Amino acid sequence: NAGVMQNPRHLVRRRGQEARLRCSPVKGHSHVYWYRQLPEEGLKFMVYLQKENIIDESGMPKERFSAEFPKEGPSILRIQQVVRGDSAAYFCASSPQSRDHSSYEQYFGPGTRLTVT
Amino acid sequence: TQLLEQSPQFLSIQEGENLTVYCNSSSVFSSLQWYRQEPGEGPVLLVTVVTGGEVKKLKRLTFQFGDARKDSSLHITAAQTGDTGLYLCAGSEGGYGGSQGNLIFGKGTKLSVKP
């Protein structure tokens, strides 16, 4: 019973390059969330997706950031033209589609630590 | 904007002591989760509380959701060194299509249990 998987675990990019972060949710989970954790700060919500749909992207910067969750394959968080301020840990979480309490629960992956040099 | 305040920020105790950490908000949440996070890892879900006044126990950990669903506490009895970590509370405002949408996180309580 695999949990949420994220890769890569560590990613180093130079300023101006693109970063692609991948997330495979728990098998059977149809909801994916991306969060960002800056040093000494709490996790901040970025975007919430279901298969092929963005449900809520209110926490994601309008410029340079995009996310998708295709019908097949992992969810991707893409950051174009990275800047030093993008350095952070990016976490993906998934939850099931359910009418009981299990739908409240989000299960997190190990994160991708992005360093922009 | 809903905020979750956690206190204390840091807590250092000896093995065997009891402790309580708090999570407070001025807003009502439909549910609240507690997570524990180790350095370099993702948060691990400990418990979800949904009903006002609800109390849940997980071995030596007791979680309580306030009657008004605005606050929560985590009590650890006879702390062990293995309890060391960052404890996060996270509230859910509401949901879409059967899920509860995004979580709002507190900044956490960093617990250190010394032998």
PDB file of C-alpha atoms in Angstrom:
ATOM      1  CA  ASN A   1       0.000   0.000   0.000  1.00  0.00           C
ATOM      2  CA  ALA A   2       2.239   2.789  -1.298  1.00  0.00           C
ATOM      3  CA  GLY A   3       1.819   6.260   0.134  1.00  0.00           C
ATOM      4  CA  VAL A   4       2.241   9.534  -1.687  1.00  0.00           C
ATOM      5  CA  MET A   5       5.396   9.538  -3.760  1.00  0.00           C
ATOM      6  CA  GLN A   6       7.288  12.607  -4.825  1.00  0.00           C
ATOM      7  CA  ASN A   7      10.306  12.980  -7.018  1.00  0.00           C
ATOM      8  CA  PRO A   8      12.886  14.180  -7.114  1.00  0.00           C
ATOM      9  CA  ARG A   9      13.543  14.480  -3.384  1.00  0.00           C
ATOM     10  CA  HIS A  10      16.139  17.163  -3.997  1.00  0.00           C
ATOM     11  CA  LEU A  11      16.370  19.481  -6.974  1.00  0.00           C
ATOM     12  CA  VAL A  12      18.973  22.145  -7.670  1.00  0.00           C
ATOM     13  CA  ARG A  13      18.308  24.710 -10.358  1.00  0.00           C
ATOM     14  CA  ARG A  14      20.089  27.851 -11.475  1.00  0.00           C
ATOM     15  CA  ARG A  15      18.158  31.096 -11.643  1.00  0.00           C
ATOM     16  CA  GLY A  16      16.098  31.224 -14.823  1.00  0.00           C
ATOM     17  CA  GLN A  17      15.798  27.460 -15.279  1.00  0.00           C
ATOM     18  CA  GLU A  18      12.600  25.445 -15.014  1.00  0.00           C
ATOM     19  CA  ALA A  19      11.732  23.127 -12.144  1.00  0.00           C
ATOM     20  CA  ARG A  20       9.322  20.188 -12.514  1.00  0.00           C
ATOM     21  CA  LEU A  21       8.100  18.454  -9.397  1.00  0.00           C
ATOM     22  CA  ARG A  22       6.165  15.196  -9.622  1.00  0.00           C
ATOM     23  CA  CYS A  23       3.637  13.679  -7.276  1.00  0.00           C
ATOM     24  CA  SER A  24       1.930  10.284  -7.424  1.00  0.00           C
ATOM     25  CA  PRO A  25      -1.003  10.171  -4.979  1.00  0.00           C
ATOM     26  CA  VAL A  26      -2.054   7.238  -2.853  1.00  0.00           C
ATOM     27  CA  LYS A  27      -3.646   4.632  -5.123  1.00  0.00           C
ATOM     28  CA  GLY A  28      -7.351   5.384  -5.392  1.00  0.00           C
ATOM     29  CA  HIS A  29      -7.076   8.987  -4.222  1.00  0.00           C
ATOM     30  CA  SER A  30      -8.539  11.462  -6.669  1.00  0.00           C
ATOM     31  CA  HIS A  31      -7.624  14.734  -4.935  1.00  0.00           C
ATOM     32  CA  VAL A  32      -4.139  16.244  -4.971  1.00  0.00           C
ATOM     33  CA  TYR A  33      -2.882  19.311  -3.116  1.00  0.00           C
ATOM     34  CA  TRP A  34       0.417  21.148  -3.324  1.00  0.00           C
ATOM     35  CA  TYR A  35       1.888  23.056  -0.384  1.00  0.00           C
ATOM     36  CA  ARG A  36       5.070  25.072   0.035  1.00  0.00           C
ATOM     37  CA  GLN A  37       7.095  25.252   3.224  1.00  0.00           C
ATOM     38  CA  LEU A  38       9.622  28.030   3.604  1.00  0.00           C
ATOM     39  CA  PRO A  39      12.303  27.872   6.316  1.00  0.00           C
ATOM     40  CA  GLU A  40      10.838  28.775   9.720  1.00  0.00           C
ATOM     41  CA  GLU A  41       7.351  29.109   8.248  1.00  0.00           C
ATOM     42  CA  GLY A  42       4.353  26.867   8.174  1.00  0.00           C
ATOM     43  CA  LEU A  43       3.033  24.998   5.191  1.00  0.00           C
ATOM     44  CA  LYS A  44       1.129  27.222   2.796  1.00  0.00           C
ATOM     45  CA  PHE A  45      -1.500  25.914   0.419  1.00  0.00           C
ATOM     46  CA  MET A  46      -0.801  26.461  -3.260  1.00  0.00           C
ATOM     47  CA  VAL A  47      -3.220  24.500  -5.433  1.00  0.00           C
ATOM     48  CA  TYR A  48      -5.881  21.783  -5.277  1.00  0.00           C
ATOM     49  CA  LEU A  49      -6.550  19.512  -8.234  1.00  0.00           C
ATOM     50  CA  GLN A  50      -8.722  16.621  -9.213  1.00  0.00           C
ATOM     51  CA  LYS A  51      -8.089  14.539 -12.305  1.00  0.00           C
ATOM     52  CA  GLU A  52      -7.827  16.933 -15.263  1.00  0.00           C
ATOM     53  CA  ASN A  53      -9.265  19.833 -13.247  1.00  0.00           C
ATOM     54  CA  ILE A  54      -7.869  22.647 -11.151  1.00  0.00           C
ATOM     55  CA  ILE A  55     -10.330  23.165  -8.312  1.00  0.00           C
ATOM     56  CA  ASP A  56      -8.603  25.931  -6.334  1.00  0.00           C
ATOM     57  CA  GLU A  57      -5.379  27.720  -7.269  1.00  0.00           C
ATOM     58  CA  SER A  58      -5.823  30.662  -4.936  1.00  0.00           C
ATOM     59  CA  GLY A  59      -2.518  30.008  -3.158  1.00  0.00           C
ATOM     60  CA  MET A  60      -0.382  29.736  -6.257  1.00  0.00           C
ATOM     61  CA  PRO A  61       1.509  32.763  -7.649  1.00  0.00           C
ATOM     62  CA  LYS A  62      -0.043  33.913 -10.910  1.00  0.00           C
ATOM     63  CA  GLU A  63       3.267  34.184 -12.688  1.00  0.00           C
ATOM     64  CA  ARG A  64       5.669  31.324 -13.466  1.00  0.00           C
ATOM     65  CA  PHE A  65       3.791  28.624 -11.508  1.00  0.00           C
ATOM     66  CA  SER A  66       1.454  26.046 -13.005  1.00  0.00           C
ATOM     67  CA  ALA A  67       0.064  22.687 -11.960  1.00  0.00           C
ATOM     68  CA  GLU A  68      -1.670  19.788 -13.631  1.00  0.00           C
ATOM     69  CA  PHE A  69      -3.085  16.405 -12.732  1.00  0.00           C
ATOM     70  CA  PRO A  70      -3.640  14.525 -15.999  1.00  0.00           C
ATOM     71  CA  LYS A  71      -5.950  11.582 -16.505  1.00  0.00           C
ATOM     72  CA  GLU A  72      -2.913   9.316 -16.608  1.00  0.00           C
ATOM     73  CA  GLY A  73       0.302   9.867 -14.728  1.00  0.00           C
ATOM     74  CA  PRO A  74       1.462  11.959 -11.808  1.00  0.00           C
ATOM     75  CA  SER A  75       0.543  15.482 -10.849  1.00  0.00           C
ATOM     76  CA  ILE A  76       3.153  18.025 -11.928  1.00  0.00           C
ATOM     77  CA  LEU A  77       4.013  21.343 -10.319  1.00  0.00           C
ATOM     78  CA  ARG A  78       5.988  23.435 -12.763  1.00  0.00           C
ATOM     79  CA  ILE A  79       7.972  26.536 -11.908  1.00  0.00           C
ATOM     80  CA  GLN A  80       9.351  28.482 -14.823  1.00  0.00           C
ATOM     81  CA  GLN A  81      12.298  30.879 -14.647  1.00  0.00           C
ATOM     82  CA  VAL A  82      13.049  30.050 -11.041  1.00  0.00           C
ATOM     83  CA  VAL A  83      14.338  32.722  -8.662  1.00  0.00           C
ATOM     84  CA  ARG A  84      16.148  32.370  -5.339  1.00  0.00           C
ATOM     85  CA  GLY A  85      12.911  33.056  -3.455  1.00  0.00           C
ATOM     86  CA  ASP A  86      11.445  29.846  -4.891  1.00  0.00           C
ATOM     87  CA  SER A  87      13.856  27.807  -2.764  1.00  0.00           C
ATOM     88  CA  ALA A  88      11.658  25.827  -0.401  1.00  0.00           C
ATOM     89  CA  ALA A  89      10.279  22.403   0.355  1.00  0.00           C
ATOM     90  CA  TYR A  90       7.293  21.544  -1.811  1.00  0.00           C
ATOM     91  CA  PHE A  91       4.880  18.957  -0.488  1.00  0.00           C
ATOM     92  CA  CYS A  92       2.153  17.093  -2.248  1.00  0.00           C
ATOM     93  CA  ALA A  93      -0.799  15.569  -0.398  1.00  0.00           C
ATOM     94  CA  SER A  94      -3.675  13.397  -1.523  1.00  0.00           C
ATOM     95  CA  SER A  95      -7.077  12.521  -0.173  1.00  0.00           C
ATOM     96  CA  PRO A  96      -9.872  10.193  -1.254  1.00  0.00           C
ATOM     97  CA  GLN A  97     -13.229  11.116  -2.728  1.00  0.00           C
ATOM     98  CA  SER A  98     -15.559  10.113   0.065  1.00  0.00           C
ATOM     99  CA  ARG A  99     -18.620  11.185   1.968  1.00  0.00           C
ATOM    100  CA  ASP A 100     -17.264  10.020   5.313  1.00  0.00           C
ATOM    101  CA  HIS A 101     -14.534  11.423   7.507  1.00  0.00           C
ATOM    102  CA  SER A 102     -11.769   9.890   5.396  1.00  0.00           C
ATOM    103  CA  SER A 103     -12.269  12.687   2.876  1.00  0.00           C
ATOM    104  CA  TYR A 104     -11.025  15.202   5.456  1.00  0.00           C
ATOM    105  CA  GLU A 105      -7.667  13.507   5.746  1.00  0.00           C
ATOM    106  CA  GLN A 106      -4.731  14.494   3.600  1.00  0.00           C
ATOM    107  CA  TYR A 107      -1.697  12.260   3.333  1.00  0.00           C
ATOM    108  CA  PHE A 108       1.591  13.909   2.558  1.00  0.00           C
ATOM    109  CA  GLY A 109       4.546  12.850   0.506  1.00  0.00           C
ATOM    110  CA  PRO A 110       8.160  13.265   1.622  1.00  0.00           C
ATOM    111  CA  GLY A 111       8.545  16.525  -0.290  1.00  0.00           C
ATOM    112  CA  THR A 112      10.880  17.934  -2.903  1.00  0.00           C
ATOM    113  CA  ARG A 113      13.512  20.309  -1.644  1.00  0.00           C
ATOM    114  CA  LEU A 114      14.194  22.889  -4.317  1.00  0.00           C
ATOM    115  CA  THR A 115      17.363  24.932  -4.126  1.00  0.00           C
ATOM    116  CA  VAL A 116      17.860  27.787  -6.575  1.00  0.00           C
ATOM    117  CA  THR A 117      21.453  28.917  -6.954  1.00  0.00           C
TER     118      THR A 117
ATOM    119  CA  THR B   1      -8.117  34.993   6.278  1.00  0.00           C
ATOM    120  CA  GLN B   2      -8.265  32.192   8.802  1.00  0.00           C
ATOM    121  CA  LEU B   3      -5.211  31.754  11.012  1.00  0.00           C
ATOM    122  CA  LEU B   4      -4.156  29.003  13.359  1.00  0.00           C
ATOM    123  CA  GLU B   5      -1.913  29.977  16.268  1.00  0.00           C
ATOM    124  CA  GLN B   6       0.067  27.241  17.931  1.00  0.00           C
ATOM    125  CA  SER B   7       1.656  27.497  21.360  1.00  0.00           C
ATOM    126  CA  PRO B   8       4.202  27.099  22.621  1.00  0.00           C
ATOM    127  CA  GLN B   9       6.509  27.459  19.633  1.00  0.00           C
ATOM    128  CA  PHE B  10       9.254  25.472  21.349  1.00  0.00           C
ATOM    129  CA  LEU B  11       9.081  22.986  24.191  1.00  0.00           C
ATOM    130  CA  SER B  12      11.957  21.113  25.772  1.00  0.00           C
ATOM    131  CA  ILE B  13      11.155  18.569  28.464  1.00  0.00           C
ATOM    132  CA  GLN B  14      12.593  15.510  30.171  1.00  0.00           C
ATOM    133  CA  GLU B  15      11.496  12.004  29.344  1.00  0.00           C
ATOM    134  CA  GLY B  16       8.532  10.973  31.482  1.00  0.00           C
ATOM    135  CA  GLU B  17       6.989  14.443  31.772  1.00  0.00           C
ATOM    136  CA  ASN B  18       3.542  15.363  30.517  1.00  0.00           C
ATOM    137  CA  LEU B  19       2.869  18.215  28.118  1.00  0.00           C
ATOM    138  CA  THR B  20       0.085  19.998  26.304  1.00  0.00           C
ATOM    139  CA  VAL B  21       0.291  21.996  23.098  1.00  0.00           C
ATOM    140  CA  TYR B  22      -2.436  24.271  21.847  1.00  0.00           C
ATOM    141  CA  CYS B  23      -3.915  25.303  18.542  1.00  0.00           C
ATOM    142  CA  ASN B  24      -6.218  28.328  18.515  1.00  0.00           C
ATOM    143  CA  SER B  25      -8.181  30.311  15.990  1.00  0.00           C
ATOM    144  CA  SER B  26     -10.877  32.957  15.918  1.00  0.00           C
ATOM    145  CA  SER B  27     -12.543  31.062  13.073  1.00  0.00           C
ATOM    146  CA  VAL B  28     -14.582  27.889  12.953  1.00  0.00           C
ATOM    147  CA  PHE B  29     -13.194  24.870  11.131  1.00  0.00           C
ATOM    148  CA  SER B  30     -15.159  21.945   9.746  1.00  0.00           C
ATOM    149  CA  SER B  31     -12.369  19.592  10.804  1.00  0.00           C
ATOM    150  CA  LEU B  32      -8.920  19.742  12.307  1.00  0.00           C
ATOM    151  CA  GLN B  33      -5.947  17.481  11.826  1.00  0.00           C
ATOM    152  CA  TRP B  34      -2.781  17.015  13.856  1.00  0.00           C
ATOM    153  CA  TYR B  35       0.417  16.027  12.097  1.00  0.00           C
ATOM    154  CA  ARG B  36       3.946  15.265  13.200  1.00  0.00           C
ATOM    155  CA  GLN B  37       6.862  16.183  10.976  1.00  0.00           C
ATOM    156  CA  GLU B  38      10.456  14.972  11.264  1.00  0.00           C
ATOM    157  CA  PRO B  39      13.321  16.987   9.719  1.00  0.00           C
ATOM    158  CA  GLY B  40      13.586  16.357   5.996  1.00  0.00           C
ATOM    159  CA  GLU B  41      10.278  14.484   5.815  1.00  0.00           C
ATOM    160  CA  GLY B  42       6.644  15.230   5.093  1.00  0.00           C
ATOM    161  CA  PRO B  43       3.982  15.643   7.790  1.00  0.00           C
ATOM    162  CA  VAL B  44       2.504  12.383   9.048  1.00  0.00           C
ATOM    163  CA  LEU B  45      -1.171  12.428   9.966  1.00  0.00           C
ATOM    164  CA  LEU B  46      -1.843  11.592  13.624  1.00  0.00           C
ATOM    165  CA  VAL B  47      -5.562  12.248  14.006  1.00  0.00           C
ATOM    166  CA  THR B  48      -8.583  14.012  12.547  1.00  0.00           C
ATOM    167  CA  VAL B  49     -11.250  15.585  14.761  1.00  0.00           C
ATOM    168  CA  VAL B  50     -14.552  16.645  13.322  1.00  0.00           C
ATOM    169  CA  THR B  51     -17.152  17.111  16.047  1.00  0.00           C
ATOM    170  CA  GLY B  52     -17.086  19.940  18.593  1.00  0.00           C
ATOM    171  CA  GLY B  53     -16.015  18.583  21.986  1.00  0.00           C
ATOM    172  CA  GLU B  54     -14.581  15.426  20.460  1.00  0.00           C
ATOM    173  CA  VAL B  55     -11.759  13.665  22.305  1.00  0.00           C
ATOM    174  CA  LYS B  56      -9.566  11.072  20.608  1.00  0.00           C
ATOM    175  CA  LYS B  57      -6.808   8.994  22.138  1.00  0.00           C
ATOM    176  CA  LEU B  58      -3.842   7.483  20.363  1.00  0.00           C
ATOM    177  CA  LYS B  59      -1.798   5.541  22.939  1.00  0.00           C
ATOM    178  CA  ARG B  60      -0.195   8.276  25.097  1.00  0.00           C
ATOM    179  CA  LEU B  61      -1.572  11.114  22.951  1.00  0.00           C
ATOM    180  CA  THR B  62      -4.945  12.725  23.675  1.00  0.00           C
ATOM    181  CA  PHE B  63      -6.491  15.134  21.188  1.00  0.00           C
ATOM    182  CA  GLN B  64      -9.400  17.420  21.934  1.00  0.00           C
ATOM    183  CA  PHE B  65     -11.465  19.596  19.613  1.00  0.00           C
ATOM    184  CA  GLY B  66     -13.063  22.626  21.242  1.00  0.00           C
ATOM    185  CA  ASP B  67     -16.844  22.787  21.590  1.00  0.00           C
ATOM    186  CA  ALA B  68     -16.992  25.705  19.160  1.00  0.00           C
ATOM    187  CA  ARG B  69     -14.577  24.005  16.715  1.00  0.00           C
ATOM    188  CA  LYS B  70     -12.167  26.930  16.926  1.00  0.00           C
ATOM    189  CA  ASP B  71      -9.395  25.363  18.981  1.00  0.00           C
ATOM    190  CA  SER B  72      -7.722  22.086  19.763  1.00  0.00           C
ATOM    191  CA  SER B  73      -5.173  20.644  22.131  1.00  0.00           C
ATOM    192  CA  LEU B  74      -2.752  17.753  22.099  1.00  0.00           C
ATOM    193  CA  HIS B  75      -1.726  16.228  25.413  1.00  0.00           C
ATOM    194  CA  ILE B  76       1.152  13.758  25.664  1.00  0.00           C
ATOM    195  CA  THR B  77       1.488  11.634  28.776  1.00  0.00           C
ATOM    196  CA  ALA B  78       4.881  10.344  29.916  1.00  0.00           C
ATOM    197  CA  ALA B  79       6.769  11.740  26.942  1.00  0.00           C
ATOM    198  CA  GLN B  80       9.442   9.605  25.311  1.00  0.00           C
ATOM    199  CA  THR B  81      12.466  10.632  23.250  1.00  0.00           C
ATOM    200  CA  GLY B  82      10.705   9.203  20.211  1.00  0.00           C
ATOM    201  CA  ASP B  83       8.027  11.899  20.582  1.00  0.00           C
ATOM    202  CA  THR B  84      10.554  14.542  19.530  1.00  0.00           C
ATOM    203  CA  GLY B  85       9.425  16.366  16.416  1.00  0.00           C
ATOM    204  CA  LEU B  86       7.410  19.241  15.002  1.00  0.00           C
ATOM    205  CA  TYR B  87       3.697  19.013  15.804  1.00  0.00           C
ATOM    206  CA  LEU B  88       1.412  20.778  13.361  1.00  0.00           C
ATOM    207  CA  CYS B  89      -2.277  21.463  13.536  1.00  0.00           C
ATOM    208  CA  ALA B  90      -4.195  22.076  10.334  1.00  0.00           C
ATOM    209  CA  GLY B  91      -7.761  23.196   9.871  1.00  0.00           C
ATOM    210  CA  SER B  92     -10.094  22.616   6.976  1.00  0.00           C
ATOM    211  CA  GLU B  93     -12.574  25.305   6.009  1.00  0.00           C
ATOM    212  CA  GLY B  94     -14.829  23.301   3.784  1.00  0.00           C
ATOM    213  CA  GLY B  95     -14.797  21.177   0.718  1.00  0.00           C
ATOM    214  CA  TYR B  96     -15.553  20.592  -2.856  1.00  0.00           C
ATOM    215  CA  GLY B  97     -16.902  17.406  -4.360  1.00  0.00           C
ATOM    216  CA  GLY B  98     -16.521  15.217  -1.311  1.00  0.00           C
ATOM    217  CA  SER B  99     -13.129  16.452  -0.092  1.00  0.00           C
ATOM    218  CA  GLN B 100     -12.415  19.195   2.340  1.00  0.00           C
ATOM    219  CA  GLY B 101     -10.252  21.438   0.198  1.00  0.00           C
ATOM    220  CA  ASN B 102      -7.057  23.038   1.311  1.00  0.00           C
ATOM    221  CA  LEU B 103      -5.690  22.882   4.847  1.00  0.00           C
ATOM    222  CA  ILE B 104      -4.605  25.929   6.839  1.00  0.00           C
ATOM    223  CA  PHE B 105      -1.568  25.110   8.932  1.00  0.00           C
ATOM    224  CA  GLY B 106      -0.225  26.551  12.140  1.00  0.00           C
ATOM    225  CA  LYS B 107       3.527  27.141  12.368  1.00  0.00           C
ATOM    226  CA  GLY B 108       3.931  24.218  14.717  1.00  0.00           C
ATOM    227  CA  THR B 109       5.318  23.355  18.114  1.00  0.00           C
ATOM    228  CA  LYS B 110       8.856  22.025  18.078  1.00  0.00           C
ATOM    229  CA  LEU B 111       9.077  19.426  20.838  1.00  0.00           C
ATOM    230  CA  SER B 112      12.342  18.097  22.191  1.00  0.00           C
ATOM    231  CA  VAL B 113      12.238  15.259  24.698  1.00  0.00           C
ATOM    232  CA  LYS B 114      15.544  14.681  26.458  1.00  0.00           C
ATOM    233  CA  PRO B 115      16.552  11.357  28.006  1.00  0.00           C
TER     234      PRO B 115
END
